[in-house]
């Protein structure tokens, strides 16, 4: 069964419960996402994105998620 955008959102939400998360993608393997979270404050973009990717690492490693274009930000 293909992973859904909602599945990815749920995985990220487990690590970032207060984040604003938007995940899009309908083909089951290629996704675009935005994660906005206060915990990113003081971190550079690479650090922010690595922390989000750590939340979905198992699904990336297994090949369930082939690609996730990711934007991360701190709240304004």
mmCIF file of C-alpha atoms in Angstrom:
data_model
loop_
_atom_site.group_PDB
_atom_site.id
_atom_site.type_symbol
_atom_site.label_atom_id
_atom_site.label_comp_id
_atom_site.label_asym_id
_atom_site.label_seq_id
_atom_site.Cartn_x
_atom_site.Cartn_y
_atom_site.Cartn_z
ATOM 1 C CA UNK A 1 0.000 0.000 0.000
ATOM 2 C CA UNK A 2 1.376 3.417 -0.976
ATOM 3 C CA UNK A 3 2.077 5.971 1.689
ATOM 4 C CA UNK A 4 -0.167 9.040 1.683
ATOM 5 C CA UNK A 5 0.473 12.711 2.363
ATOM 6 C CA UNK A 6 -1.556 12.275 5.568
ATOM 7 C CA UNK A 7 0.715 9.405 6.658
ATOM 8 C CA UNK A 8 3.770 11.630 6.216
ATOM 9 C CA UNK A 9 2.088 14.471 8.068
ATOM 10 C CA UNK A 10 1.306 12.110 10.953
ATOM 11 C CA UNK A 11 4.926 10.918 11.107
ATOM 12 C CA UNK A 12 6.223 14.484 11.210
ATOM 13 C CA UNK A 13 3.543 15.567 13.695
ATOM 14 C CA UNK A 14 4.773 12.903 16.140
ATOM 15 C CA UNK A 15 8.098 14.770 16.351
ATOM 16 C CA UNK A 16 6.717 18.292 15.896
ATOM 17 C CA UNK A 17 3.304 18.304 17.614
ATOM 18 C CA UNK A 18 2.843 22.093 17.500
ATOM 19 C CA UNK A 19 4.036 22.599 13.925
ATOM 20 C CA UNK A 20 2.048 23.834 10.976
ATOM 21 C CA UNK A 21 2.506 21.032 8.449
ATOM 22 C CA UNK A 22 1.400 20.881 4.837
ATOM 23 C CA UNK A 23 2.184 17.815 2.732
ATOM 24 C CA UNK A 24 1.019 17.398 -0.862
ATOM 25 C CA UNK A 25 1.457 14.638 -3.382
ATOM 26 C CA UNK A 26 -0.934 12.278 -5.096
ATOM 27 C CA UNK A 27 1.279 9.682 -6.746
ATOM 28 C CA UNK A 28 2.254 7.898 -3.537
ATOM 29 C CA UNK A 29 6.021 8.397 -3.859
ATOM 30 C CA UNK A 30 6.750 12.064 -4.665
ATOM 31 C CA UNK A 31 5.722 14.707 -2.149
ATOM 32 C CA UNK A 32 6.137 18.400 -1.381
ATOM 33 C CA UNK A 33 5.969 19.653 2.170
ATOM 34 C CA UNK A 34 6.220 22.668 4.406
ATOM 35 C CA UNK A 35 6.888 22.507 8.131
ATOM 36 C CA UNK A 36 6.741 25.655 10.260
ATOM 37 C CA UNK A 37 7.830 25.179 13.859
ATOM 38 C CA UNK A 38 9.210 27.257 16.712
ATOM 39 C CA UNK A 39 11.853 24.600 17.436
ATOM 40 C CA UNK A 40 13.627 25.683 14.225
ATOM 41 C CA UNK A 41 14.489 29.088 15.675
ATOM 42 C CA UNK A 42 18.270 29.543 15.746
ATOM 43 C CA UNK A 43 18.869 26.589 13.407
ATOM 44 C CA UNK A 44 19.991 26.939 9.812
ATOM 45 C CA UNK A 45 17.936 25.423 6.974
ATOM 46 C CA UNK A 46 20.056 22.277 6.800
ATOM 47 C CA UNK A 47 19.604 21.637 10.522
ATOM 48 C CA UNK A 48 15.862 22.269 10.234
ATOM 49 C CA UNK A 49 15.452 19.911 7.320
ATOM 50 C CA UNK A 50 17.603 17.206 8.876
ATOM 51 C CA UNK A 51 15.417 17.228 11.976
ATOM 52 C CA UNK A 52 12.279 16.761 9.858
ATOM 53 C CA UNK A 53 13.906 14.068 7.720
ATOM 54 C CA UNK A 54 14.868 12.202 10.900
ATOM 55 C CA UNK A 55 11.146 11.902 11.664
ATOM 56 C CA UNK A 56 10.522 10.052 8.389
ATOM 57 C CA UNK A 57 13.877 8.292 8.028
ATOM 58 C CA UNK A 58 12.473 4.755 8.258
ATOM 59 C CA UNK A 59 10.013 5.408 5.420
ATOM 60 C CA UNK A 60 12.706 6.996 3.253
ATOM 61 C CA UNK A 61 15.144 4.152 3.954
ATOM 62 C CA UNK A 62 12.496 1.556 3.095
ATOM 63 C CA UNK A 63 11.694 3.320 -0.186
ATOM 64 C CA UNK A 64 8.091 4.069 0.776
ATOM 65 C CA UNK A 65 8.890 7.761 0.370
ATOM 66 C CA UNK A 66 10.917 8.260 -2.774
ATOM 67 C CA UNK A 67 11.103 12.046 -2.718
ATOM 68 C CA UNK A 68 10.014 14.828 -0.386
ATOM 69 C CA UNK A 69 10.697 18.396 -1.442
ATOM 70 C CA UNK A 70 10.817 20.169 1.893
ATOM 71 C CA UNK A 71 10.557 23.762 3.007
ATOM 72 C CA UNK A 72 11.091 24.588 6.685
ATOM 73 C CA UNK A 73 10.581 27.878 8.498
ATOM 74 C CA UNK A 74 10.159 29.433 11.906
ATOM 75 C CA UNK A 75 6.782 31.094 12.599
ATOM 76 C CA UNK A 76 6.610 34.798 11.839
#
